Structure formats: structure tokens, C-alpha cells
CSV table of C-alpha atoms and ligand atoms in Angstrom, one decimal:
chain,number,residue,atom,x,y,z
Z,166,UNK,CA,139.0,144.7,83.6
Z,167,UNK,CA,139.7,142.0,86.1
Z,168,UNK,CA,138.6,138.4,86.6
Z,169,UNK,CA,138.7,136.9,90.0
Z,170,UNK,CA,137.2,133.5,90.4
Z,171,UNK,CA,136.5,131.1,93.2
Z,172,UNK,CA,137.9,127.5,93.1
Z,173,UNK,CA,135.5,125.1,94.7
Z,174,UNK,CA,135.6,121.4,95.8
Z,175,UNK,CA,134.6,119.2,92.9
Z,176,UNK,CA,132.3,116.3,93.0
Z,177,UNK,CA,133.5,113.9,95.7
Z,178,UNK,CA,131.1,111.1,95.0
Z,179,UNK,CA,129.3,110.1,98.2
Z,180,UNK,CA,132.0,111.6,100.4
Z,181,UNK,CA,131.6,114.8,102.4
Z,182,UNK,CA,133.4,116.5,105.3
Z,183,UNK,CA,136.8,115.4,104.2
Z,184,UNK,CA,139.7,116.9,106.0
Z,185,UNK,CA,142.3,119.1,104.4
Z,186,UNK,CA,145.7,117.5,105.0
Z,187,UNK,CA,147.9,119.7,102.9
Z,188,UNK,CA,147.8,123.2,101.6
Z,189,UNK,CA,149.7,123.3,98.3
Z,190,UNK,CA,149.6,127.0,97.5
Z,191,UNK,CA,149.6,130.3,99.2
Z,192,UNK,CA,148.6,133.8,98.2
Z,193,UNK,CA,150.9,135.2,95.5
Z,194,UNK,CA,151.7,131.7,94.0
Z,195,UNK,CA,151.4,131.4,90.3
Z,196,UNK,CA,149.6,128.3,89.3
Z,197,UNK,CA,148.7,126.4,86.2
Z,198,UNK,CA,145.3,125.0,85.2
Z,199,UNK,CA,144.6,121.7,87.0
Z,200,UNK,CA,147.5,122.2,89.4
Z,201,UNK,CA,146.6,121.1,93.0
Z,202,UNK,CA,145.5,123.8,95.4
Z,203,UNK,CA,145.2,121.5,98.4
Z,204,UNK,CA,144.9,117.8,99.3
Z,205,UNK,CA,141.9,116.1,100.9
Z,206,UNK,CA,142.3,112.7,102.5
Z,207,UNK,CA,139.5,110.4,103.6
Z,208,UNK,CA,139.9,106.9,104.9
Z,209,UNK,CA,139.3,105.7,101.4
Z,210,UNK,CA,141.4,108.0,99.2
Z,211,UNK,CA,143.6,111.0,98.8
Z,212,UNK,CA,142.6,113.7,96.3
Z,213,UNK,CA,143.6,117.1,95.2
Z,214,UNK,CA,141.4,120.0,94.5
Z,215,UNK,CA,142.7,121.4,91.2
Z,216,UNK,CA,142.8,125.0,90.0
Z,217,UNK,CA,140.2,125.5,87.3
Z,218,UNK,CA,142.4,128.1,85.6
Z,219,UNK,CA,145.9,129.3,85.2
Z,220,UNK,CA,146.7,132.4,87.2
Z,221,UNK,CA,147.7,133.7,90.6
Z,222,UNK,CA,146.4,132.7,94.0
Z,223,UNK,CA,144.8,135.8,95.7
Z,224,UNK,CA,143.5,134.2,98.8
Z,225,UNK,CA,143.3,130.7,100.3
Z,226,UNK,CA,140.0,130.3,102.1
Z,227,UNK,CA,140.6,127.1,104.1
Z,228,UNK,CA,143.1,125.9,106.6
Z,229,UNK,CA,144.6,122.5,107.6
Z,230,UNK,CA,142.1,120.2,109.2
Z,231,UNK,CA,139.0,122.0,107.8
Z,232,UNK,CA,136.4,119.4,106.7
Z,233,UNK,CA,135.3,120.1,103.1
Z,234,UNK,CA,132.4,118.9,100.9
Z,235,UNK,CA,131.5,119.4,97.3
Z,236,UNK,CA,131.0,123.0,96.3
Z,237,UNK,CA,132.9,124.5,99.3
Z,238,UNK,CA,135.0,127.5,98.4
Z,239,UNK,CA,138.8,126.9,98.7
Z,240,UNK,CA,140.6,129.8,97.0
Z,241,UNK,CA,140.3,132.9,95.0
Z,242,UNK,CA,142.3,133.1,91.8
Z,243,UNK,CA,143.1,135.9,89.5
Z,244,UNK,CA,142.9,134.5,85.9
Z,245,UNK,CA,146.2,134.6,84.0
Z,246,UNK,CA,145.0,136.2,80.8
Z,247,UNK,CA,143.7,139.1,82.8
Z,248,UNK,CA,147.1,139.6,84.4
Z,249,UNK,CA,148.9,139.4,81.1
Z,250,UNK,CA,146.4,141.8,79.5
Z,251,UNK,CA,146.9,144.3,82.3
Z,252,UNK,CA,150.7,144.0,81.8
Z,253,UNK,CA,150.4,144.5,78.1
Z,254,UNK,CA,148.5,147.8,78.4
Z,255,UNK,CA,150.8,149.0,81.2
Z,256,UNK,CA,147.9,149.4,83.5
Z,257,UNK,CA,148.7,151.5,86.6
Z,258,UNK,CA,148.7,149.8,90.0
Z,259,UNK,CA,145.1,150.5,90.7
Z,260,UNK,CA,142.7,148.5,92.9
Z,261,UNK,CA,140.8,145.8,91.0
Z,262,UNK,CA,137.2,146.8,90.6
Z,263,UNK,CA,135.1,143.8,91.1
Z,264,UNK,CA,132.0,145.8,90.3
Z,265,UNK,CA,132.9,145.5,86.6
Z,266,UNK,CA,131.2,142.8,84.7
Z,267,UNK,CA,133.0,139.5,85.0
Z,268,UNK,CA,133.5,137.3,82.0
Z,269,UNK,CA,132.2,133.8,82.2
Z,270,UNK,CA,134.5,131.4,83.8
Z,271,UNK,CA,136.5,129.1,81.6
Z,272,UNK,CA,136.5,126.4,84.3
Z,273,UNK,CA,134.1,123.5,84.5
Z,274,UNK,CA,131.0,124.3,86.5
Z,275,UNK,CA,131.4,121.3,88.8
Z,276,UNK,CA,134.8,122.6,89.9
Z,277,UNK,CA,134.2,126.3,89.9
Z,278,UNK,CA,131.3,128.6,90.5
Z,279,UNK,CA,132.3,132.2,89.8
Z,280,UNK,CA,130.5,134.4,92.3
Z,281,UNK,CA,132.2,137.8,92.0
Z,282,UNK,CA,129.6,139.5,94.1
Z,283,UNK,CA,130.4,137.3,97.0
Z,284,UNK,CA,134.1,138.1,96.9
Z,285,UNK,CA,135.5,139.4,100.2
Z,286,UNK,CA,136.7,143.0,100.5
Z,287,UNK,CA,140.5,142.3,100.7
Z,288,UNK,CA,140.3,141.0,97.1
Z,289,UNK,CA,139.1,144.4,95.9
Z,290,UNK,CA,142.3,145.9,97.3
Z,291,UNK,CA,144.7,143.6,95.4
Z,292,UNK,CA,147.0,145.7,93.3
Z,293,UNK,CA,147.5,144.8,89.6
Z,294,UNK,CA,150.6,142.8,89.1
Z,295,UNK,CA,153.0,142.3,86.2
Z,296,UNK,CA,153.5,138.7,85.4
Z,297,UNK,CA,155.2,137.0,82.5
Z,298,UNK,CA,154.5,133.5,81.2
Z,299,UNK,CA,157.6,132.0,82.6
Z,300,UNK,CA,156.4,133.0,86.1
Z,301,UNK,CA,153.3,131.0,85.6
Z,302,UNK,CA,155.3,127.7,85.5
Z,303,UNK,CA,155.0,126.4,89.0
Z,304,UNK,CA,158.1,127.3,90.9
Z,305,UNK,CA,158.2,126.6,94.6
Z,306,UNK,CA,154.9,124.7,94.6
Z,307,UNK,CA,155.7,121.1,93.7
Z,308,UNK,CA,153.5,120.0,90.8
Z,309,UNK,CA,152.4,116.4,91.3
Z,310,UNK,CA,149.3,114.2,91.4
Z,311,UNK,CA,147.8,113.0,94.7
Z,312,UNK,CA,149.1,109.5,94.2
Z,313,UNK,CA,152.6,110.8,93.7
Z,314,UNK,CA,152.2,113.0,96.8
Z,315,UNK,CA,151.1,110.1,98.9
Z,316,UNK,CA,154.0,108.0,97.5
Z,317,UNK,CA,156.5,110.7,98.4
Z,318,UNK,CA,155.0,111.3,101.8
Z,319,UNK,CA,155.2,107.6,102.6
Z,320,UNK,CA,158.9,107.6,101.6
Z,321,UNK,CA,159.5,110.8,103.6
Z,322,UNK,CA,160.6,112.7,100.4
Z,323,UNK,CA,160.2,116.4,100.3
Z,324,UNK,CA,158.7,117.1,96.8
Z,325,UNK,CA,160.3,120.6,96.8
Z,326,UNK,CA,163.6,118.8,96.3
Z,327,UNK,CA,162.5,116.7,93.4
Z,328,UNK,CA,162.8,117.8,89.8
Z,329,UNK,CA,159.8,116.9,87.7
Z,330,UNK,CA,160.5,115.4,84.3
Z,331,UNK,CA,157.1,115.9,82.7
Z,332,UNK,CA,155.7,118.9,80.9
Z,333,UNK,CA,155.5,122.0,83.1
Z,334,UNK,CA,157.8,120.3,85.7
Z,335,UNK,CA,155.2,117.8,86.8
Z,336,UNK,CA,156.7,115.2,89.1
Z,337,UNK,CA,156.1,111.6,88.4
Z,338,UNK,CA,156.4,108.5,90.6
Z,339,UNK,CA,159.6,107.6,88.7
Z,340,UNK,CA,161.0,111.0,89.5
Z,341,UNK,CA,160.5,110.3,93.2
Z,342,UNK,CA,162.1,106.9,92.9
Z,343,UNK,CA,165.0,108.4,91.0
Z,344,UNK,CA,165.4,111.0,93.8
Z,345,UNK,CA,165.4,108.3,96.5
Z,346,UNK,CA,167.9,106.2,94.6
Z,347,UNK,CA,170.2,109.1,94.1
Z,348,UNK,CA,169.9,110.1,97.8
Z,349,UNK,CA,170.7,106.6,98.9
Z,350,UNK,CA,173.7,106.3,96.6
Z,351,UNK,CA,174.8,109.8,97.7
Z,352,UNK,CA,174.5,108.7,101.3
Z,353,UNK,CA,176.5,105.6,100.6
Z,354,UNK,CA,179.2,107.7,99.0
Z,355,UNK,CA,179.3,110.0,101.9
Z,356,UNK,CA,179.4,107.2,104.4
Z,357,UNK,CA,182.1,105.5,102.5
Z,358,UNK,CA,184.2,108.6,102.9
Z,359,UNK,CA,183.6,108.6,106.6
Z,360,UNK,CA,181.6,111.9,106.7
Z,361,UNK,CA,178.3,110.4,107.8
Z,362,UNK,CA,175.0,109.7,106.0
Z,363,UNK,CA,172.3,107.1,106.4
Z,364,UNK,CA,172.9,104.0,104.3
Z,365,UNK,CA,169.9,101.6,104.2
Z,366,UNK,CA,169.6,98.2,102.7
Z,367,UNK,CA,166.2,97.6,100.9
Z,368,UNK,CA,163.2,96.7,102.9
Z,369,UNK,CA,162.7,92.9,103.0
Z,370,UNK,CA,160.1,91.7,100.4
Z,371,UNK,CA,158.5,88.6,101.9
Z,372,UNK,CA,155.5,86.7,100.7
Z,373,UNK,CA,154.0,85.9,104.1
Z,374,UNK,CA,151.3,83.7,102.7
Z,375,UNK,CA,154.0,81.2,101.9
Z,376,UNK,CA,154.2,80.5,105.7
Z,377,UNK,CA,150.5,80.5,106.6
Z,378,UNK,CA,147.2,82.3,106.1
Z,379,UNK,CA,147.4,86.1,106.2
Z,380,UNK,CA,144.9,89.0,105.9
Z,381,UNK,CA,146.1,92.4,104.6
Z,382,UNK,CA,144.6,95.6,106.1
Z,383,UNK,CA,145.3,99.1,104.9
Z,384,UNK,CA,146.9,101.5,107.5
Z,385,UNK,CA,144.7,104.3,108.7
Z,386,UNK,CA,145.4,107.8,107.7
Z,387,UNK,CA,146.6,108.7,111.2
Z,388,UNK,CA,148.9,105.6,111.2
Z,389,UNK,CA,150.4,106.6,107.9
Z,390,UNK,CA,151.0,110.2,108.9
Z,391,UNK,CA,152.3,109.5,112.4
Z,392,UNK,CA,154.4,106.6,111.1
Z,393,UNK,CA,156.2,108.9,108.6
Z,394,UNK,CA,156.8,111.4,111.4
Z,395,UNK,CA,158.0,108.8,113.9
Z,396,UNK,CA,160.4,107.2,111.4
Z,397,UNK,CA,161.9,110.6,110.5
Z,398,UNK,CA,162.3,111.6,114.2
Z,399,UNK,CA,163.8,108.3,115.2
Z,400,UNK,CA,166.2,108.3,112.3
Z,401,UNK,CA,167.3,112.0,112.5
Z,402,UNK,CA,167.3,112.7,116.3
Z,403,UNK,CA,170.1,111.2,118.4
Z,404,UNK,CA,167.8,109.9,121.2
Z,405,UNK,CA,168.9,109.0,124.7
Z,406,UNK,CA,166.3,107.9,127.4
Z,407,UNK,CA,166.8,108.7,131.0
Z,408,UNK,CA,164.9,106.5,133.5
Z,409,UNK,CA,163.8,107.5,137.0
Z,410,UNK,CA,161.2,106.9,139.6
Z,411,UNK,CA,159.1,109.4,141.6
Z,412,UNK,CA,157.6,108.6,145.0
Z,413,UNK,CA,154.0,109.7,144.5
Z,414,UNK,CA,152.6,108.2,147.7
Z,415,UNK,CA,151.5,111.6,149.1
Z,416,UNK,CA,150.5,112.9,145.7
Z,417,UNK,CA,148.3,109.9,145.2
Z,418,UNK,CA,146.6,110.4,148.6
Z,419,UNK,CA,145.9,114.1,147.7
Z,420,UNK,CA,144.7,113.1,144.2
Z,421,UNK,CA,142.2,110.6,145.7
Z,422,UNK,CA,141.0,113.3,148.1
Z,423,UNK,CA,140.6,115.8,145.3
Z,424,UNK,CA,139.0,113.2,143.1
Z,425,UNK,CA,136.4,112.4,145.7
Z,426,UNK,CA,135.6,116.0,146.2
Z,427,UNK,CA,135.0,116.5,142.5
Z,428,UNK,CA,133.8,113.1,141.5
Z,429,UNK,CA,130.6,114.4,140.0
Z,430,UNK,CA,132.3,117.0,138.0
Z,431,UNK,CA,135.5,115.6,136.5
Z,432,UNK,CA,137.9,112.7,136.7
Z,433,UNK,CA,141.4,113.6,138.1
Z,434,UNK,CA,144.2,111.3,137.0
Z,435,UNK,CA,147.9,111.4,137.8
Z,436,UNK,CA,148.5,113.0,134.4
Z,437,UNK,CA,147.5,116.5,135.4
Z,438,UNK,CA,150.0,116.4,138.2
Z,439,UNK,CA,152.6,115.3,135.6
Z,440,UNK,CA,151.7,118.3,133.5
Z,441,UNK,CA,152.2,120.7,136.4
Z,442,UNK,CA,155.5,119.0,137.4
Z,443,UNK,CA,156.7,119.1,133.7
Z,444,UNK,CA,156.0,122.8,133.5
Z,445,UNK,CA,158.0,123.4,136.7
Z,446,UNK,CA,160.9,121.4,135.3
Z,447,UNK,CA,160.7,123.2,131.9
Z,448,UNK,CA,160.9,126.5,133.8
Z,449,UNK,CA,163.9,125.4,135.8
Z,450,UNK,CA,165.7,123.8,132.7
Z,451,UNK,CA,164.8,126.1,129.7
Z,452,UNK,CA,166.8,124.0,127.2
Z,453,UNK,CA,164.1,121.4,127.4
Z,454,UNK,CA,161.5,124.0,126.3
Z,455,UNK,CA,163.3,124.7,123.0
Z,456,UNK,CA,163.6,123.7,119.4
Z,457,UNK,CA,166.6,123.6,117.1
Z,458,UNK,CA,166.5,126.1,114.2
Z,459,UNK,CA,169.7,125.6,112.1
Z,460,UNK,CA,172.5,126.5,114.4
Z,461,UNK,CA,170.3,128.4,116.9
Z,462,UNK,CA,168.2,127.2,119.8
Z,463,UNK,CA,164.8,128.8,120.0
Z,464,UNK,CA,163.8,129.0,123.7
Z,465,UNK,CA,160.1,129.2,124.2
Z,466,UNK,CA,158.6,131.6,126.8
Z,467,UNK,CA,155.3,129.7,126.8
Z,468,UNK,CA,154.3,126.3,128.2
Z,469,UNK,CA,152.1,124.3,125.8
Z,470,UNK,CA,152.1,120.6,126.6
Z,471,UNK,CA,151.3,117.9,124.1
Z,472,UNK,CA,149.5,114.8,125.3
Z,473,UNK,CA,149.8,111.5,123.4
Z,474,UNK,CA,146.3,110.1,123.0
Z,475,UNK,CA,145.7,106.5,121.9
Z,476,UNK,CA,142.7,106.3,119.5
Z,477,UNK,CA,141.4,103.3,117.6
Z,478,UNK,CA,143.0,104.8,114.4
Z,479,UNK,CA,146.4,105.5,116.0
Z,480,UNK,CA,148.3,108.0,118.1
Z,481,UNK,CA,147.5,111.7,118.0
Z,482,UNK,CA,149.0,114.5,120.1
Z,483,UNK,CA,146.7,117.4,121.0
Z,484,UNK,CA,148.2,120.3,122.8
Z,485,UNK,CA,147.1,121.9,126.1
Z,486,UNK,CA,148.0,125.5,125.9
Z,487,UNK,CA,149.4,127.7,128.7
Z,488,UNK,CA,149.5,124.8,131.1
Z,489,UNK,CA,151.5,127.0,133.5
Z,490,UNK,CA,148.4,129.2,134.0
Z,491,UNK,CA,145.9,126.4,134.7
Z,492,UNK,CA,145.1,124.6,137.9
Z,493,UNK,CA,144.6,120.8,138.3
Z,494,UNK,CA,140.9,121.0,137.9
Z,495,UNK,CA,141.0,123.1,134.7
Z,496,UNK,CA,143.7,120.8,133.3
Z,497,UNK,CA,141.5,117.8,134.1
Z,498,UNK,CA,138.5,119.3,132.3
Z,499,UNK,CA,140.7,120.1,129.3
Z,500,UNK,CA,142.4,116.7,129.3
Z,501,UNK,CA,139.0,115.0,129.2
Z,502,UNK,CA,137.8,117.3,126.4
Z,503,UNK,CA,140.8,116.8,124.1
Z,504,UNK,CA,140.9,113.0,124.7
Z,505,UNK,CA,137.2,112.8,123.8
Z,506,UNK,CA,137.8,115.1,120.7
Z,507,UNK,CA,140.7,112.9,119.7
Z,508,UNK,CA,138.7,109.7,120.0
Z,509,UNK,CA,135.8,111.2,118.1
Z,510,UNK,CA,138.2,112.2,115.3
Z,511,UNK,CA,137.3,115.9,115.8
Z,512,UNK,CA,140.8,117.3,116.4
Z,513,UNK,CA,141.8,120.1,114.0
Z,514,UNK,CA,145.3,120.9,112.9
Z,515,UNK,CA,145.3,123.8,115.3
Z,516,UNK,CA,144.6,121.5,118.2
Z,517,UNK,CA,147.8,119.7,117.5
Z,518,UNK,CA,150.2,122.6,116.9
Z,519,UNK,CA,152.5,124.7,119.0
Z,520,UNK,CA,153.5,122.1,121.6
Z,521,UNK,CA,156.7,122.6,123.6
Z,522,UNK,CA,157.1,119.2,125.3
Z,523,UNK,CA,155.0,116.0,125.1
Z,524,UNK,CA,153.9,113.5,127.7
Z,525,UNK,CA,153.1,110.0,126.7
Z,526,UNK,CA,151.3,108.2,129.5
Z,527,UNK,CA,150.9,104.4,129.4
Z,528,UNK,CA,150.3,104.4,133.2
Z,529,UNK,CA,146.7,103.5,132.9
Z,530,UNK,CA,147.7,100.4,130.9
Z,531,UNK,CA,150.8,99.0,132.4
Z,532,UNK,CA,154.6,98.4,131.9
Z,533,UNK,CA,157.6,99.5,133.8
Z,534,UNK,CA,159.5,101.7,131.3
Z,535,UNK,CA,159.7,102.5,127.6
Z,536,UNK,CA,161.6,104.7,125.2
Z,537,UNK,CA,159.2,107.4,123.7
Z,538,UNK,CA,160.2,109.0,120.4
Z,539,UNK,CA,160.7,112.7,120.5
Z,540,UNK,CA,157.9,114.7,118.8
Z,541,UNK,CA,160.0,117.0,116.6
Z,542,UNK,CA,160.7,119.9,116.6
Z,543,UNK,CA,160.5,119.5,120.4
Z,544,UNK,CA,163.6,118.2,122.1
Z,545,UNK,CA,162.3,116.0,124.8
Z,546,UNK,CA,159.3,113.8,125.7
Z,547,UNK,CA,158.3,112.2,129.0
Z,548,UNK,CA,157.1,108.6,129.1
Z,549,UNK,CA,155.1,107.6,132.1
Z,550,UNK,CA,154.5,104.0,133.1
Z,551,UNK,CA,152.3,102.3,135.8
Z,552,UNK,CA,152.9,103.3,139.4
Z,553,UNK,CA,153.5,100.4,141.7
Z,554,UNK,CA,154.0,100.0,145.4
Z,555,UNK,CA,157.5,99.0,146.2
Z,556,UNK,CA,159.7,98.6,149.3
Z,557,UNK,CA,161.9,101.7,149.6
Z,558,UNK,CA,164.8,101.8,152.1
Z,559,UNK,CA,164.5,104.9,154.3
Z,560,UNK,CA,167.9,104.5,156.0
Z,561,UNK,CA,166.5,102.3,158.8
Z,562,UNK,CA,163.9,100.1,157.2
Z,563,UNK,CA,162.0,99.3,154.1
Z,564,UNK,CA,158.7,101.2,153.8
Z,565,UNK,CA,156.0,100.7,151.2
Z,566,UNK,CA,156.0,103.6,148.7
Z,567,UNK,CA,154.0,104.2,145.5
Z,568,UNK,CA,156.7,104.6,142.8
Z,569,UNK,CA,155.9,106.2,139.4
Z,570,UNK,CA,158.3,105.2,136.5
Z,571,UNK,CA,159.5,108.1,134.3
Z,572,UNK,CA,161.2,107.7,131.0
Z,573,UNK,CA,162.6,110.9,129.5
Z,574,UNK,CA,163.8,110.7,125.9
Z,575,UNK,CA,165.9,113.8,124.8
Z,576,UNK,CA,167.7,115.1,121.8
Z,577,UNK,CA,171.4,114.7,122.6
Z,578,UNK,CA,172.3,117.5,120.2
Z,579,UNK,CA,170.6,119.9,122.6
Z,580,UNK,CA,170.6,118.3,126.0
Z,581,UNK,CA,173.4,116.4,127.7
Z,582,UNK,CA,173.0,113.4,130.0
Z,583,UNK,CA,173.7,115.4,133.2
Z,584,UNK,CA,171.0,117.9,132.4
Z,585,UNK,CA,168.5,115.1,131.7
Z,586,UNK,CA,169.3,113.4,135.0
Z,587,UNK,CA,168.8,116.8,136.8
Z,588,UNK,CA,165.5,117.3,135.0
Z,589,UNK,CA,164.0,113.9,136.0
Z,590,UNK,CA,165.5,114.2,139.6
Z,591,UNK,CA,163.8,117.6,139.9
Z,592,UNK,CA,160.5,116.2,138.5
Z,593,UNK,CA,160.6,113.4,141.0
Z,594,UNK,CA,161.2,115.9,143.8
Z,595,UNK,CA,158.2,118.0,142.7
Z,596,UNK,CA,155.9,114.9,142.4
Z,597,UNK,CA,157.1,113.6,145.8
Z,598,UNK,CA,156.3,116.9,147.5
Z,599,UNK,CA,153.9,119.1,145.5
Z,600,UNK,CA,154.6,122.1,147.8
Z,601,UNK,CA,157.7,122.6,145.6
Z,602,UNK,CA,155.3,123.8,142.9
Z,603,UNK,CA,154.9,126.9,145.0
Z,604,UNK,CA,158.6,127.6,145.4
A,978,COA,N1,150.0,104.7,137.3
A,978,COA,C1,148.9,104.0,137.7
A,978,COA,N2,147.7,104.3,137.4
A,978,COA,C2,147.5,105.3,136.5
A,978,COA,C3,148.6,106.0,135.9
A,978,COA,C4,149.8,105.7,136.4
A,978,COA,N3,150.9,106.3,135.9
A,978,COA,N4,148.1,106.9,135.0
A,978,COA,C5,146.7,106.7,135.0
A,978,COA,N5,146.4,105.8,135.9
A,978,COA,C6,145.0,105.3,136.2
A,978,COA,C7,144.1,106.4,136.2
A,978,COA,O1,144.1,107.0,137.5
A,978,COA,C8,142.8,105.7,135.9
A,978,COA,O2,142.4,105.0,137.0
A,978,COA,P1,140.8,104.8,137.4
A,978,COA,O3,140.1,104.5,136.2
A,978,COA,O4,140.9,103.8,138.5
A,978,COA,O5,140.4,106.2,137.9
A,978,COA,C9,143.2,104.7,134.9
A,978,COA,O6,144.6,104.5,135.0
A,978,COA,C10,143.0,105.1,133.4
A,978,COA,O7,143.5,106.3,133.2
A,978,COA,P2,143.3,107.0,131.7
A,978,COA,O8,141.9,106.9,131.3
A,978,COA,O9,144.3,106.4,130.8
A,978,COA,O10,143.6,108.5,131.9
A,978,COA,P3,145.0,109.3,131.9
A,978,COA,O11,144.6,110.7,132.3
A,978,COA,O12,146.0,108.7,132.7
A,978,COA,O13,145.4,109.3,130.4
A,978,COA,C11,145.2,109.6,128.0
A,978,COA,C12,144.6,109.9,129.4
A,978,COA,C13,144.4,110.2,127.0
A,978,COA,C14,146.7,110.1,127.9
A,978,COA,C15,145.3,108.1,127.9
A,978,COA,O14,143.9,107.6,127.9
A,978,COA,C16,146.0,107.5,126.7
A,978,COA,O15,145.5,107.6,125.5
A,978,COA,N6,147.2,107.0,126.9
A,978,COA,C17,148.0,106.3,125.8
A,978,COA,C18,149.1,107.2,125.3
A,978,COA,C19,149.9,106.4,124.3
A,978,COA,O16,149.4,105.6,123.6
A,978,COA,N7,151.2,106.7,124.3
A,978,COA,C20,152.1,105.8,123.6
A,978,COA,C21,153.0,106.7,122.8
A,978,COA,S1,154.4,105.8,122.4
């Protein structure tokens, strides 16, 4: 006899369509009753969808970025007593027969609606599985409340590394605080011995209202998430920024011509030319199209370019896939589509994954240069500022040229300064003479 049940999203009050920001379990994980299966986060709150029973996760039915509402199915779980029972009678490893009657679910109806007849076929093939009680204590899945998860995420703490002090290994806020304190004192000790480590003094606590009127506004979800990533990347990656300028006088004339020809169809901005030039440079200098993996460098054979998009809620980086196989018009259409999707808050986790190299363009706004922060695990990012007409010496006289400022930040563990200078020099050559894209 077997009991497989579906975990569903509980009552969310008036909220619906809330995005999944974290998957806390995967198939095969043993979980306790009320342990979080995934985290949902709206602008107002972060909440976990709990497991209605103790048992084993058979299937996770949602992915990051999915928007969920009350009653949506999130996972299929094999109930623990059933597993134990099967073990006790030494049941052979036979397929679970869901055609058998299913005992009523022990979980609250608001959380779980057992619907065995609706279970997908793969579940029927799950072999029986020996499991003892000790295994049911959460192991690799950190066991903590949503508030503690948010707290840990804001501090950049990986909950997998924190030991929970409560029953069943549940992690409390105090456990996270203890972990941070111990990490900081460990860091201090290491620094004192001259072997490195990040030593930070406490964040200044200031009552700003003592100095004048203030208003406090909560950070948006995107700001909190991107802030944590930016802080980690800035602190952990040795950044250097290489500055250069590209003469885009001819490119701009061509862009305007192309833009006029397609003005009723799509807007063509300098950014698509930068995507093409970046791909050419990534092909010529493969170390820039790489990621560090321990002591190895993973060199990517594909060219997916992330584009930093400014939205009212903060910065997001959707990815244009296979940019090497797309022309300027197709890239322009895709750029317009992902920018609109980003600003309409419709990007999914998948839209933002798999990037090789990011371009952050502030050219439409202004500025002469900036130092973009690398989007880990990538190893370089290109910042683009506003093109300006400047007098350029041609050996005989000054001529007016439209110059585009480039700011390339790179991970100095992977790329050295000479390679970065070659990369931007080559990009500038390509942008100055687009025929080089054909070479
Ligand atoms: N120099 C001069 N003008 C430029 C330019 C540049 N480098 N880049 C763009 N422009 C012009 C465009 O041609 C367009 O002109 P037009 O309206 O006269 O046709 C105008 O600036 C606006 O362009 P924009 O709408 O910004 O399009 P884009 O393709 O350049 O950029 C996005 C699209 C989505 C990247 C952009 O809107 C955006 O969000 N940028 C901000 C990224 C960011 O915040 N980065 C910071 C990370 S630290």
C-alpha cells in the first residue's frame, strides 16, 4: 500500500500570482511535517509553503519564477509511515500502485488536497525505498522559517553552513547571528595571522531623524536580491576596470540609415552593435567567456549576453541567448521584448539564467565612464556611457568623431590587465569598422 499526496499552496489571503524565489527541496529529499518546500515572495511578505506531512519528496512540480496562487500544486510527497511500513515488511522493490485505495490525508485541507487519480505517470514508477527515522531529520535541506531565511539572505549567509539549535535542527535567527559573529571573529583571527580574510567593523547605527525629517521606505524585492548579489560580487571578486573609447562615427551613420529603413518595425539603438562587437571579442578572447569553478576555468562555447535593464523596482539582467547567431534586427526585436518584459515584471528565472557576459548601458542617460560590478559567475562586464563628438587628432588635424566610452570590469583572478586592454582595443576596432565582424 502506498500513499502519495500533493502539497498545495495554502491560503495566501488576498494575494495571488506570487513568484517562487527559492526551491528548498528536491526529489529524494526527506522532509519533516511543516518543513518549507519553497519560498514565495511578494512585495509585502515572504512565506514558505510547508510540507503537510513527514516523508520523501517524489516530485517538485514548480520552478523558480513560477507565479503561484492558493491551491496550486507544488510537490508530490510519499508519506513517511508508508515508507516505514514498507521497510518493516521487507517489501520488494516494486512499482507503487496508485490504483490502490489511498488513505485520507493527515494534512489540513487548506494546505493539501490529495488527488491520487491526478498523479502523473512517473510517480507510479517510483521504487519502494528503505528509510529509517534518522534519515527523516532534514539533512542537506536547511530547516528555518521564512523570516530567518530572509534574515540570512540579507546578511549573505548560506543556511547550509549554519547549525540549527532547535528541535529537529531548526535554525533560528540567533543561530544565524552566532554564525556571523563566529565568521567575523574567525576572519579577524586569520587576518591577524596575515593569511587573509575579510574583517568588517559594524555597520554605523545612526538615528537620522536627529538631524532632520526623514521618511523610511522598504526596499523592493528586486533591490534586496540584487543588493545581496552585488555586495557579494564586489567583496569577493578582485575587480579592475579598463577604460577605452571607440570611434563610432561610421557605425552611427549606418545605425541611423538602418533605423530609418525599419522605423515602423523596431527601434535600433547602439546596444545591438555592442552585443555583436562583444560576441566578436569573446570569440577572440575566450577567457572572457568563462567562469571559475574551483581551480578550473569553464570555457563556454556559447554566447549568451546579459543586458542590465533599469526598472522602477531596481536592476534586472535578462539574457539574450545565442547572440552570435542573431542579426542586428533580430537582436533589436529581442532587446525591445526583454526590456518590456523586465519593466512589466514578467521576467522568469529562466530569462535571467545562463549569461556569459553582461552589458550595462547607461548611454541613453549620460556620463563619461563608470565601474560596473561583475555579474558572478561571469568574469567580465562591459559598461557603456554616452557617446559624444570629440576632436580627434588624425596626424594632421583635429577631426570631429563620435566617441563611445567603454568601461570593462574584469575578474583579475582570471584576466590580466594586458588581456583586458587587448579586449577593449579589439572591441573599439570592431565598432569603428563593422566589416571586421565578417573577418
Ligand atoms: N550614446 C549615446 N546615445 C545612446 C547610447 C550611447 N551609448 N545608447 C543609447 N543611446 C540613445 C538611443 O539611441 C536612444 O536614442 P533615441 O531615443 O534618440 O533613439 C536613447 O539613447 C535611449 O536609448 P534606450 O531606450 O536606453 O535604449 P538602449 O537600447 O540603449 O538601452 C536598456 C536599453 C534596456 C539597456 C536601457 O533602457 C536601460 O535600462 N539602461 C540602464 C542599464 C543600467 O541601469 N545599468 C546600470 C548598471 S550599474
